[in-house]
Amino acid sequence: MSRVTRLRSAASALSTSSSPAAAAAGPRAAPATCLLNGQASTTTTRPQLWQSRLQTTTQQQQQRCLSTSTPRRETALSNADSLEADFVEALPPRRRRPKVKTDLVIPKGIAFVTRVDAIEDPSYKPADSGSGLEEIGGLANWWDKPGHWGPSKEFVAFGPLDKITEPAMLEVLTKRAVIEALVLKRFAAQKTKSRLAMAATGDKEELLKVVGVELAAGEDGAATLKEEAGFQAVWDAMTENLPKVAKGEPLPVSKPAEPPISVTEAQQLAVSWGSEWKQASLRDPVVKFYTAKRIQRLTGHIISDFKMLGINTVGNLLSQLIKPPKAKKLVEELEARGQLGELPNVRVYPRRVTPVDKEKMVGRWKIITRELEKRDLPVIGTGGYKKSVEMRWASGNM
Amino acid sequence: MTVKALQTLTTGRNGVGAFILQCKKMDIHYCDWAGSSKGMNGFIKSILPKFAAANPQIEFVVSPRPSKHPVVIGHYINGREKAICVRNLEPLQILKKVELLRDASGEKLRKVNKPVQSVNESVRGVWSPYHGNGMAV
């Protein structure tokens, strides 16, 4: 606040002592112009000013300003320059902002360009207008430019943005999700590890270890692992390559990875398992929720709460995930459904039924073609012939 | 010489003996792309199979008509046809229109004032001046 009041007094003194033209010419004496913000580095005159040592000069100047006689221009100009320099130097140093640790690219504070009158190149010609000149620097759209956002600010989705739609791959990943959900429920007491395991994607070896365990329906029909030792084996495979996180540290965020096996491998695996494991029940809400979360992480499919209610078995879950691709045309969909094709009184055409098609249906098209060719008339189209003029005359349109 | 009425052939009275539905064919047109055909596409997928099975007398022809509004055209045994544009209608609204076409006779719409209509010329027969007791002038 004190800095502002002092600047104000200096400005009033300057404006009263010199003409606006002289005031405008004042800063020209400086060899360079600060573009963004200037910072006074010299602090030698500041203590003097604070101790009223420079008071005499200011008082003399003010007295001159208040006198009725017009001041001599040159003297006023030189006095104004010196006063400005004094005040700029006398400004207290700006309070430094504390440095913020960030990976954002922050614009740098000060940039200097050579003044026009200080340019020595004789071929330099100042532009008359700004149109057509190249723009350099500036802060406009700074945050829209690539590279100015740090990697930590990038959005990392929990699941892959492109959903996996290959049926065999979905089958493999669903089995993996169900097995891991059962194991995660068993080892839920190890909070950090289970949270890390929930978000891990793992490599091929881990995937094959997990899906190698047999999944089956228990006595009550609920999904479980066939052998008790499978729980520990899967847990070991899941936690083998987890990153180490100290207590209190936030959990690392990693991007979802592509499935580590190919589609052909997935198909082979899916065929080898059969379909018994799909009968296993998923009525346990904890297992169902863990499965849904793992499926989102591995496949990108988000199962809504409403659909979750209707999922009671692994087969239900698979039928929610595996959907045939949407037909582009209605005819394709009708063919897939096959309801209309069975009815004897319904005909479905895949494309528009044209007048030519209608003639062909009743067997008249051959005759029409023959007769038109006999008369040397075009079979399709007008052949450049226009409507009869007589018709137009008869209708009264001249 | 007695007057004889002209001998006429029997006229068809539909529904007295057998009933023949007047609508013989229905063309159902839709567009794959346009939003106005959304309801029609739903109708063809979900309602038409049942409706066509319930009405085996009618021939249904389903064909696309790209970039046009959906239309149902009914063809009748009197040679006439009726077309109804069903743009932006819901499947159940389209079902109402299709039922209307099925039940229509194919005739032009006419205002009916009398409560009873008959194809008989007269119940009493043709009047003759030479018959009966005559009238005293």
Coordinates of C-alpha atoms in Angstrom, one line a residue:
Chain A
M1 CA 0.0 0.0 0.0
S2 CA 2.8 2.4 0.9
R3 CA 4.3 1.8 -2.5
V4 CA 1.2 2.9 -4.3
T5 CA 0.8 6.2 -2.4
R6 CA 4.4 7.1 -3.1
L7 CA 4.0 6.4 -6.8
R8 CA 0.9 8.5 -6.8
S9 CA 2.7 11.5 -5.4
A10 CA 5.5 11.1 -7.9
A11 CA 3.1 11.0 -10.8
S12 CA 1.3 14.1 -9.6
A13 CA 4.6 15.9 -9.3
L14 CA 5.7 14.8 -12.7
S15 CA 2.4 15.8 -14.4
T16 CA 2.4 19.2 -12.9
S17 CA 6.0 20.0 -13.6
S18 CA 6.1 18.9 -17.2
S19 CA 3.9 18.8 -20.2
P20 CA 2.2 15.5 -21.3
A21 CA 4.6 15.3 -24.2
A22 CA 7.6 15.6 -21.9
A23 CA 6.1 13.0 -19.6
A24 CA 5.6 10.6 -22.5
A25 CA 9.2 11.2 -23.7
G26 CA 10.5 10.5 -20.2
P27 CA 10.8 6.7 -20.3
R28 CA 12.4 6.9 -23.8
A29 CA 15.7 7.6 -22.2
A30 CA 15.9 4.1 -20.9
P31 CA 17.8 1.8 -23.4
A32 CA 15.3 -1.1 -22.9
T33 CA 11.7 -1.6 -21.9
C34 CA 10.4 -4.1 -19.5
L35 CA 7.5 -6.0 -21.1
L36 CA 5.9 -7.7 -18.2
N37 CA 7.1 -6.3 -14.9
G38 CA 10.2 -4.5 -13.9
Q39 CA 11.9 -5.1 -10.7
A40 CA 14.2 -2.4 -9.0
S41 CA 17.4 -4.1 -8.0
T42 CA 19.3 -1.1 -6.6
T43 CA 18.6 -0.3 -3.1
T44 CA 21.2 2.3 -2.4
T45 CA 18.9 5.4 -2.5
R46 CA 16.1 3.7 -0.7
P47 CA 17.5 4.1 2.8
Q48 CA 18.3 7.8 2.0
L49 CA 14.7 8.4 1.0
W50 CA 13.4 6.7 4.0
Q51 CA 15.6 8.8 6.2
S52 CA 14.4 12.0 4.6
R53 CA 17.8 12.8 3.1
L54 CA 16.3 13.4 -0.3
Q55 CA 13.6 15.6 1.1
T56 CA 15.2 18.9 0.1
T57 CA 15.2 18.0 -3.6
T58 CA 11.5 17.0 -3.5
Q59 CA 10.5 20.1 -1.6
Q60 CA 12.4 22.4 -4.0
Q61 CA 10.6 20.7 -6.9
Q62 CA 7.2 21.0 -5.3
Q63 CA 7.8 24.7 -4.6
R64 CA 8.7 25.3 -8.2
C65 CA 5.6 23.5 -9.3
L66 CA 3.4 25.6 -7.1
S67 CA 4.9 28.9 -8.3
T68 CA 2.9 30.9 -10.9
S69 CA 5.8 31.2 -13.3
T70 CA 6.0 28.6 -16.1
P71 CA 8.9 26.3 -15.5
R72 CA 11.6 26.1 -18.2
R73 CA 10.9 23.0 -20.2
E74 CA 14.3 21.4 -20.4
T75 CA 15.0 21.8 -16.7
A76 CA 11.6 20.3 -15.8
L77 CA 12.2 17.4 -18.1
S78 CA 15.6 16.5 -16.6
N79 CA 14.2 16.9 -13.1
A80 CA 11.3 14.6 -14.0
D81 CA 13.7 11.9 -15.4
S82 CA 15.8 12.0 -12.3
L83 CA 12.8 12.0 -10.0
E84 CA 11.3 9.0 -11.8
A85 CA 14.6 7.1 -11.7
D86 CA 14.9 7.9 -8.0
F87 CA 11.4 6.7 -7.3
V88 CA 11.8 3.5 -9.3
E89 CA 15.0 2.7 -7.5
A90 CA 13.5 3.6 -4.2
L91 CA 10.6 1.1 -4.5
P92 CA 10.8 -1.6 -2.0
P93 CA 11.7 -5.0 -3.5
R94 CA 8.6 -7.0 -4.4
R95 CA 7.7 -9.6 -2.0
R96 CA 8.8 -12.9 -3.5
R97 CA 6.2 -15.5 -3.9
P98 CA 7.0 -18.8 -2.4
K99 CA 8.0 -21.3 -5.1
V100 CA 5.4 -23.9 -5.9
K101 CA 6.4 -27.4 -6.8
T102 CA 4.5 -28.2 -10.0
D103 CA 5.0 -29.9 -13.3
L104 CA 3.0 -27.3 -15.1
V105 CA 4.9 -25.1 -17.5
I106 CA 4.5 -21.6 -16.1
P107 CA 5.2 -18.6 -18.3
K108 CA 8.4 -16.8 -17.5
G109 CA 8.2 -13.4 -15.9
I110 CA 10.3 -10.9 -17.9
A111 CA 11.2 -10.6 -21.5
F112 CA 13.1 -7.7 -23.0
V113 CA 13.2 -6.4 -26.6
T114 CA 15.3 -3.7 -28.1
R115 CA 13.6 -0.3 -28.4
V116 CA 12.9 0.9 -31.9
D117 CA 15.2 4.0 -31.5
A118 CA 18.1 1.8 -30.2
I119 CA 18.1 -0.5 -33.2
E120 CA 21.3 0.0 -35.2
D121 CA 20.5 -2.0 -38.3
P122 CA 20.0 0.6 -41.1
S123 CA 17.8 -1.8 -43.1
Y124 CA 15.2 -2.0 -40.3
K125 CA 12.0 -0.4 -41.2
P126 CA 9.2 -0.2 -38.6
A127 CA 5.9 -1.6 -39.7
D128 CA 3.0 0.8 -40.3
S129 CA 0.3 -1.6 -39.1
G130 CA 0.2 -4.9 -37.2
S131 CA -1.5 -6.9 -39.9
G132 CA 0.6 -9.6 -41.3
L133 CA 3.3 -9.4 -38.6
E134 CA 4.3 -12.6 -36.9
E135 CA 3.2 -12.8 -33.3
I136 CA 5.8 -14.0 -30.8
G137 CA 5.2 -15.0 -27.3
G138 CA 2.1 -13.8 -25.4
L139 CA 0.0 -15.6 -22.9
A140 CA -3.1 -16.1 -25.0
N141 CA -4.3 -19.7 -25.0
W142 CA -1.2 -20.7 -22.9
W143 CA -3.0 -23.6 -21.3
D144 CA -4.4 -24.8 -24.6
K145 CA -1.0 -25.3 -26.1
P146 CA 0.5 -28.8 -26.0
G147 CA 3.2 -29.4 -23.5
H148 CA 2.1 -26.8 -21.0
W149 CA 0.2 -29.3 -18.9
G150 CA 2.3 -31.6 -16.8
P151 CA 1.8 -35.3 -17.0
S152 CA 0.3 -35.4 -13.5
K153 CA -2.6 -33.3 -14.7
E154 CA -3.5 -35.6 -17.5
F155 CA -6.7 -37.6 -17.1
V156 CA -6.1 -41.3 -16.4
A157 CA -9.2 -43.4 -16.7
F158 CA -9.7 -46.4 -14.4
G159 CA -10.6 -48.6 -17.3
P160 CA -9.5 -48.6 -21.0
L161 CA -11.4 -46.0 -23.0
D162 CA -11.9 -48.5 -25.8
K163 CA -14.1 -51.3 -24.5
I164 CA -13.0 -54.8 -25.3
T165 CA -15.7 -56.4 -27.5
E166 CA -14.1 -59.7 -28.6
P167 CA -16.3 -62.5 -27.0
A168 CA -13.4 -64.9 -26.2
M169 CA -11.3 -62.2 -24.7
L170 CA -14.2 -61.0 -22.6
E171 CA -14.8 -64.6 -21.4
V172 CA -11.1 -64.9 -20.3
L173 CA -11.1 -61.6 -18.5
T174 CA -14.4 -62.3 -16.8
K175 CA -13.1 -65.6 -15.5
R176 CA -10.1 -63.7 -14.2
A177 CA -12.2 -61.0 -12.6
V178 CA -14.4 -63.5 -10.8
I179 CA -11.5 -65.5 -9.5
E180 CA -9.7 -62.4 -8.4
A181 CA -12.9 -61.0 -6.7
L182 CA -13.2 -64.3 -4.7
V183 CA -9.5 -64.0 -3.7
L184 CA -9.8 -60.3 -2.9
K185 CA -12.7 -61.0 -0.6
R186 CA -10.7 -63.6 1.2
F187 CA -7.7 -61.3 1.7
A188 CA -9.6 -58.0 2.2
A189 CA -7.9 -57.6 5.6
Q190 CA -4.7 -56.6 3.8
K191 CA -6.0 -53.2 2.8
T192 CA -3.2 -51.6 0.9
K193 CA -2.3 -54.7 -1.0
S194 CA -5.8 -55.5 -2.0
R195 CA -6.4 -51.9 -3.1
L196 CA -3.3 -52.1 -5.3
A197 CA -4.2 -55.5 -6.6
M198 CA -7.7 -54.2 -7.5
A199 CA -6.1 -51.6 -9.8
A200 CA -3.3 -53.8 -11.2
T201 CA -3.4 -55.2 -14.7
G202 CA -0.6 -57.7 -14.6
D203 CA 1.4 -59.5 -17.3
K204 CA 0.7 -62.6 -19.3
E205 CA 2.3 -64.9 -16.8
E206 CA 0.1 -63.6 -14.0
L207 CA -3.0 -63.8 -16.1
L208 CA -2.3 -67.5 -17.1
K209 CA -1.7 -68.3 -13.4
V210 CA -5.0 -66.8 -12.3
V211 CA -7.2 -68.2 -15.0
G212 CA -5.5 -71.6 -14.7
V213 CA -7.2 -72.1 -11.3
E214 CA -10.5 -73.9 -11.7
L215 CA -13.7 -72.0 -11.0
A216 CA -16.8 -73.9 -10.1
A217 CA -20.1 -73.7 -8.2
G218 CA -19.9 -74.7 -4.6
E219 CA -22.4 -76.8 -2.7
D220 CA -24.8 -73.8 -2.4
G221 CA -24.2 -72.9 -6.0
A222 CA -22.1 -69.9 -5.2
A223 CA -18.9 -69.3 -7.3
T224 CA -15.8 -70.6 -5.6
L225 CA -12.4 -72.1 -6.4
K226 CA -12.3 -75.8 -6.8
E227 CA -9.3 -76.2 -4.6
E228 CA -8.6 -74.4 -1.4
A229 CA -4.9 -73.9 -2.2
G230 CA -6.0 -71.9 -5.3
F231 CA -6.8 -68.8 -3.1
Q232 CA -3.3 -68.5 -1.8
A233 CA -1.8 -69.2 -5.2
V234 CA -3.9 -66.6 -6.9
W235 CA -3.2 -64.1 -4.1
D236 CA 0.6 -64.7 -4.5
A237 CA 0.3 -64.2 -8.3
M238 CA -1.6 -61.0 -7.8
T239 CA 0.7 -59.4 -5.3
E240 CA 4.0 -60.6 -6.7
N241 CA 4.7 -57.5 -8.9
L242 CA 2.8 -54.8 -6.9
P243 CA 4.7 -51.5 -6.4
K244 CA 5.8 -50.8 -2.9
V245 CA 3.9 -48.0 -1.2
A246 CA 4.9 -46.5 2.2
K247 CA 2.2 -45.9 4.8
G248 CA 0.4 -42.6 4.3
E249 CA 1.6 -42.2 0.7
P250 CA -1.1 -42.0 -2.0
L251 CA -1.5 -45.0 -4.2
P252 CA 0.1 -44.8 -7.6
V253 CA -2.2 -44.2 -10.6
S254 CA -1.4 -46.2 -13.7
K255 CA -3.0 -46.3 -17.1
P256 CA -5.0 -49.4 -18.0
A257 CA -3.0 -51.8 -20.2
E258 CA -4.0 -53.9 -23.2
P259 CA -4.8 -57.5 -22.5
P260 CA -1.5 -59.4 -22.4
I261 CA -2.8 -62.3 -24.6
S262 CA -3.9 -62.4 -28.2
V263 CA -7.4 -63.2 -29.4
T264 CA -6.4 -66.6 -30.7
E265 CA -4.9 -67.6 -27.3
A266 CA -8.1 -66.3 -25.6
Q267 CA -10.3 -68.4 -28.0
Q268 CA -8.2 -71.5 -27.2
L269 CA -8.5 -70.9 -23.5
A270 CA -12.2 -70.3 -23.6
V271 CA -12.8 -73.5 -25.6
S272 CA -10.8 -75.5 -23.2
W273 CA -12.8 -74.4 -20.2
G274 CA -16.2 -75.5 -21.4
S275 CA -19.3 -73.9 -20.0
E276 CA -19.8 -75.4 -16.5
W277 CA -18.1 -72.5 -14.7
K278 CA -20.7 -70.1 -16.2
Q279 CA -23.4 -71.7 -14.0
A280 CA -21.7 -70.5 -10.8
S281 CA -23.8 -68.1 -8.8
L282 CA -22.7 -64.5 -8.1
R283 CA -25.3 -63.7 -5.5
D284 CA -22.7 -62.6 -3.0
P285 CA -22.9 -58.8 -3.4
V286 CA -19.2 -58.3 -2.3
V287 CA -18.0 -60.7 -4.9
K288 CA -20.3 -59.2 -7.5
F289 CA -19.0 -55.7 -6.8
Y290 CA -15.4 -56.7 -6.8
T291 CA -16.0 -58.5 -10.1
A292 CA -17.7 -55.5 -11.6
K293 CA -14.8 -53.3 -10.6
R294 CA -12.2 -55.7 -11.9
I295 CA -14.1 -56.0 -15.2
Q296 CA -14.2 -52.2 -15.5
R297 CA -10.4 -52.0 -15.0
L298 CA -9.6 -54.9 -17.4
T299 CA -12.2 -54.5 -20.1
G300 CA -13.6 -50.9 -19.9
H301 CA -17.2 -52.1 -19.4
I302 CA -19.1 -50.2 -16.7
I303 CA -22.0 -52.3 -15.4
S304 CA -24.8 -50.1 -14.2
D305 CA -26.5 -50.8 -10.8
F306 CA -29.7 -51.6 -12.6
K307 CA -28.0 -54.3 -14.6
M308 CA -26.1 -55.5 -11.6
L309 CA -29.4 -56.4 -9.9
G310 CA -30.2 -58.8 -12.7
I311 CA -26.9 -60.5 -12.7
N312 CA -27.0 -63.7 -10.6
T313 CA -24.6 -66.1 -12.4
V314 CA -21.4 -65.8 -14.3
G315 CA -23.4 -66.6 -17.4
N316 CA -25.7 -63.6 -16.8
L317 CA -22.6 -61.4 -16.4
L318 CA -21.2 -62.7 -19.7
S319 CA -24.4 -62.1 -21.6
Q320 CA -24.4 -58.5 -20.3
L321 CA -20.8 -58.0 -21.6
I322 CA -20.9 -59.9 -24.9
K323 CA -23.2 -58.2 -27.2
P324 CA -23.4 -58.8 -31.0
P325 CA -22.4 -55.7 -33.0
K326 CA -25.2 -53.4 -33.7
A327 CA -26.7 -53.9 -37.1
K328 CA -26.3 -50.9 -39.5
K329 CA -29.4 -51.7 -41.4
L330 CA -32.9 -52.8 -40.3
V331 CA -32.8 -55.7 -42.8
E332 CA -29.7 -57.2 -41.2
E333 CA -31.4 -57.0 -37.8
L334 CA -34.6 -58.6 -39.2
E335 CA -32.5 -61.4 -40.8
A336 CA -30.8 -62.0 -37.5
R337 CA -34.1 -62.1 -35.6
G338 CA -35.6 -64.3 -38.3
Q339 CA -39.3 -63.7 -37.2
L340 CA -40.5 -62.0 -40.4
G341 CA -38.7 -64.5 -42.7
E342 CA -40.8 -67.4 -41.4
L343 CA -44.2 -65.8 -42.3
P344 CA -45.6 -66.7 -45.7
N345 CA -47.4 -63.4 -46.2
V346 CA -44.4 -61.1 -45.6
R347 CA -41.7 -60.1 -48.1
V348 CA -38.8 -58.1 -47.0
Y349 CA -36.6 -56.4 -49.6
P350 CA -33.1 -55.2 -48.7
R351 CA -33.2 -52.2 -51.1
R352 CA -35.8 -49.8 -52.5
V353 CA -38.3 -51.5 -54.8
T354 CA -38.1 -49.5 -58.0
P355 CA -40.7 -49.2 -60.8
V356 CA -38.4 -51.5 -62.9
D357 CA -38.5 -54.1 -60.1
K358 CA -42.3 -53.9 -60.0
E359 CA -42.5 -54.6 -63.7
K360 CA -40.0 -57.5 -63.4
M361 CA -42.2 -59.0 -60.7
V362 CA -45.2 -59.3 -63.0
G363 CA -43.0 -60.3 -66.0
R364 CA -43.7 -57.2 -68.0
W365 CA -40.2 -55.8 -68.1
K366 CA -38.9 -58.0 -71.0
I367 CA -41.8 -56.9 -73.2
I368 CA -41.4 -53.2 -72.3
T369 CA -37.7 -53.4 -73.1
R370 CA -38.3 -55.1 -76.4
E371 CA -40.9 -52.7 -77.5
L372 CA -38.8 -49.7 -76.5
E373 CA -35.8 -51.0 -78.4
K374 CA -37.9 -51.6 -81.4
R375 CA -38.9 -48.0 -81.5
D376 CA -35.3 -46.8 -80.8
L377 CA -36.3 -45.3 -77.5
P378 CA -34.2 -45.3 -74.3
V379 CA -35.0 -48.2 -72.0
I380 CA -34.0 -46.4 -68.8
G381 CA -34.1 -42.6 -68.4
T382 CA -35.4 -40.0 -70.8
G383 CA -32.5 -40.1 -73.3
G384 CA -32.6 -36.3 -73.7
Y385 CA -36.3 -36.3 -74.8
K386 CA -38.4 -33.7 -73.0
K387 CA -42.1 -33.7 -72.2
S388 CA -44.4 -33.2 -75.2
V389 CA -45.0 -29.6 -76.1
E390 CA -48.5 -30.4 -77.1
M391 CA -49.4 -31.4 -73.6
R392 CA -48.2 -28.1 -72.4
W393 CA -50.2 -26.3 -75.0
A394 CA -53.3 -28.3 -74.2
S395 CA -53.0 -27.5 -70.5
G396 CA -52.8 -23.8 -71.3
N397 CA -49.2 -23.3 -70.3
M398 CA -47.5 -21.5 -73.1
Chain B
M1 CA -98.7 -58.9 -70.8
T2 CA -97.4 -58.9 -67.4
V3 CA -94.4 -56.8 -66.5
K4 CA -91.4 -58.8 -65.5
A5 CA -88.7 -57.4 -63.4
L6 CA -85.2 -57.6 -64.9
Q7 CA -83.5 -60.7 -63.9
T8 CA -80.5 -59.8 -61.7
L9 CA -77.6 -61.9 -60.6
T10 CA -76.9 -62.3 -56.9
T11 CA -75.0 -59.4 -55.5
G12 CA -72.2 -60.0 -53.1
R13 CA -73.1 -59.3 -49.5
N14 CA -69.8 -59.5 -47.8
G15 CA -70.0 -61.0 -44.4
V16 CA -73.4 -62.6 -44.9
G17 CA -71.8 -65.9 -46.0
A18 CA -68.0 -65.6 -46.0
F19 CA -66.2 -62.5 -45.1
I20 CA -63.5 -61.3 -47.4
L21 CA -61.2 -58.6 -46.1
Q22 CA -61.1 -55.7 -48.4
C23 CA -57.5 -54.9 -47.8
K24 CA -55.3 -57.3 -49.8
K25 CA -51.8 -55.9 -49.6
M26 CA -49.8 -53.4 -47.5
D27 CA -46.6 -51.8 -48.5
I28 CA -44.5 -50.7 -45.5
H29 CA -41.7 -48.3 -46.3
Y30 CA -39.1 -47.0 -43.9
C31 CA -35.7 -45.3 -43.9
D32 CA -32.6 -46.6 -42.2
W33 CA -31.1 -43.3 -41.5
A34 CA -33.9 -40.7 -40.9
G35 CA -35.1 -40.0 -37.4
S36 CA -38.7 -39.8 -38.5
S37 CA -38.5 -43.6 -39.2
K38 CA -37.5 -44.5 -35.7
G39 CA -41.0 -45.5 -34.6
M40 CA -41.5 -47.3 -37.9
N41 CA -38.3 -49.3 -37.5
G42 CA -39.4 -50.3 -34.0
F43 CA -42.9 -51.3 -35.3
I44 CA -41.3 -53.5 -38.0
K45 CA -39.0 -55.1 -35.5
S46 CA -41.4 -55.7 -32.6
I47 CA -45.1 -55.4 -33.7
L48 CA -45.2 -56.4 -37.4
P49 CA -44.4 -60.1 -36.9
K50 CA -47.4 -60.6 -34.6
F51 CA -49.7 -58.4 -36.7
A52 CA -48.7 -60.2 -39.9
A53 CA -49.2 -63.6 -38.3
A54 CA -52.7 -62.5 -37.1
N55 CA -53.7 -61.2 -40.6
P56 CA -52.7 -63.9 -43.0
Q57 CA -55.1 -62.6 -45.7
I58 CA -53.0 -59.5 -46.2
E59 CA -49.7 -59.5 -48.0
F60 CA -47.1 -57.4 -46.3
V61 CA -44.2 -56.0 -48.4
V62 CA -41.4 -54.3 -46.4
S63 CA -38.9 -52.3 -48.3
P64 CA -36.7 -49.3 -47.5
R65 CA -37.2 -45.9 -49.1
P66 CA -34.1 -43.9 -48.3
S67 CA -34.4 -40.3 -47.4
K68 CA -38.2 -40.4 -47.3
H69 CA -40.7 -40.4 -44.5
P70 CA -42.1 -43.7 -43.5
V71 CA -45.4 -44.7 -45.2
V72 CA -47.9 -47.5 -45.0
I73 CA -49.9 -48.0 -48.3
G74 CA -52.9 -50.2 -48.2
H75 CA -54.1 -51.9 -51.5
Y76 CA -57.8 -52.9 -51.7
I77 CA -59.7 -55.4 -53.8
N78 CA -61.7 -52.6 -55.5
G79 CA -58.4 -51.4 -57.0
R80 CA -58.0 -48.4 -54.8
E81 CA -55.2 -47.7 -52.4
K82 CA -54.7 -45.6 -49.3
A83 CA -51.5 -44.2 -48.1
I84 CA -50.7 -42.9 -44.6
C85 CA -47.6 -41.1 -43.7
V86 CA -46.4 -42.2 -40.2
R87 CA -43.5 -39.9 -39.7
N88 CA -42.4 -39.4 -36.1
L89 CA -45.1 -41.8 -34.8
E90 CA -44.5 -44.3 -32.1
P91 CA -44.8 -48.0 -32.9
L92 CA -48.2 -48.3 -31.1
Q93 CA -49.5 -45.2 -32.9
I94 CA -48.4 -46.8 -36.2
L95 CA -50.3 -50.0 -35.2
K96 CA -53.5 -47.9 -34.9
K97 CA -53.0 -46.6 -38.4
V98 CA -52.3 -50.1 -39.8
E99 CA -55.4 -51.4 -38.1
L100 CA -57.4 -48.5 -39.7
L101 CA -56.0 -49.5 -43.2
R102 CA -56.8 -53.1 -42.6
D103 CA -60.4 -52.4 -41.6
A104 CA -61.1 -49.9 -44.3
S105 CA -63.2 -50.8 -47.3
G106 CA -61.1 -49.1 -49.8
E107 CA -64.0 -46.8 -50.8
K108 CA -63.7 -43.1 -50.9
L109 CA -64.6 -41.5 -47.6
R110 CA -68.3 -40.4 -47.7
K111 CA -70.5 -38.7 -45.3
V112 CA -73.1 -41.2 -44.0
N113 CA -76.4 -39.6 -42.9
K114 CA -78.8 -42.5 -42.9
P115 CA -78.6 -45.0 -40.1
V116 CA -79.4 -47.9 -42.4
Q117 CA -78.0 -48.6 -45.9
S118 CA -79.2 -51.3 -48.2
V119 CA -78.2 -52.6 -51.6
N120 CA -81.9 -53.7 -52.3
E121 CA -83.7 -51.4 -54.7
S122 CA -87.0 -51.7 -52.8
V123 CA -88.5 -54.1 -50.4
R124 CA -91.9 -53.9 -52.1
G125 CA -90.7 -54.3 -55.7
V126 CA -91.1 -52.0 -58.7
W127 CA -94.4 -50.1 -58.9
S128 CA -96.6 -50.7 -61.9
P129 CA -99.7 -48.8 -63.0
Y130 CA -101.3 -51.9 -64.5
H131 CA -101.3 -53.9 -61.4
G132 CA -103.3 -53.8 -58.4
N133 CA -106.8 -52.5 -58.0
G134 CA -106.1 -49.2 -59.7
M135 CA -107.0 -45.8 -58.6
A136 CA -110.3 -44.2 -59.0
V137 CA -109.8 -40.9 -60.7

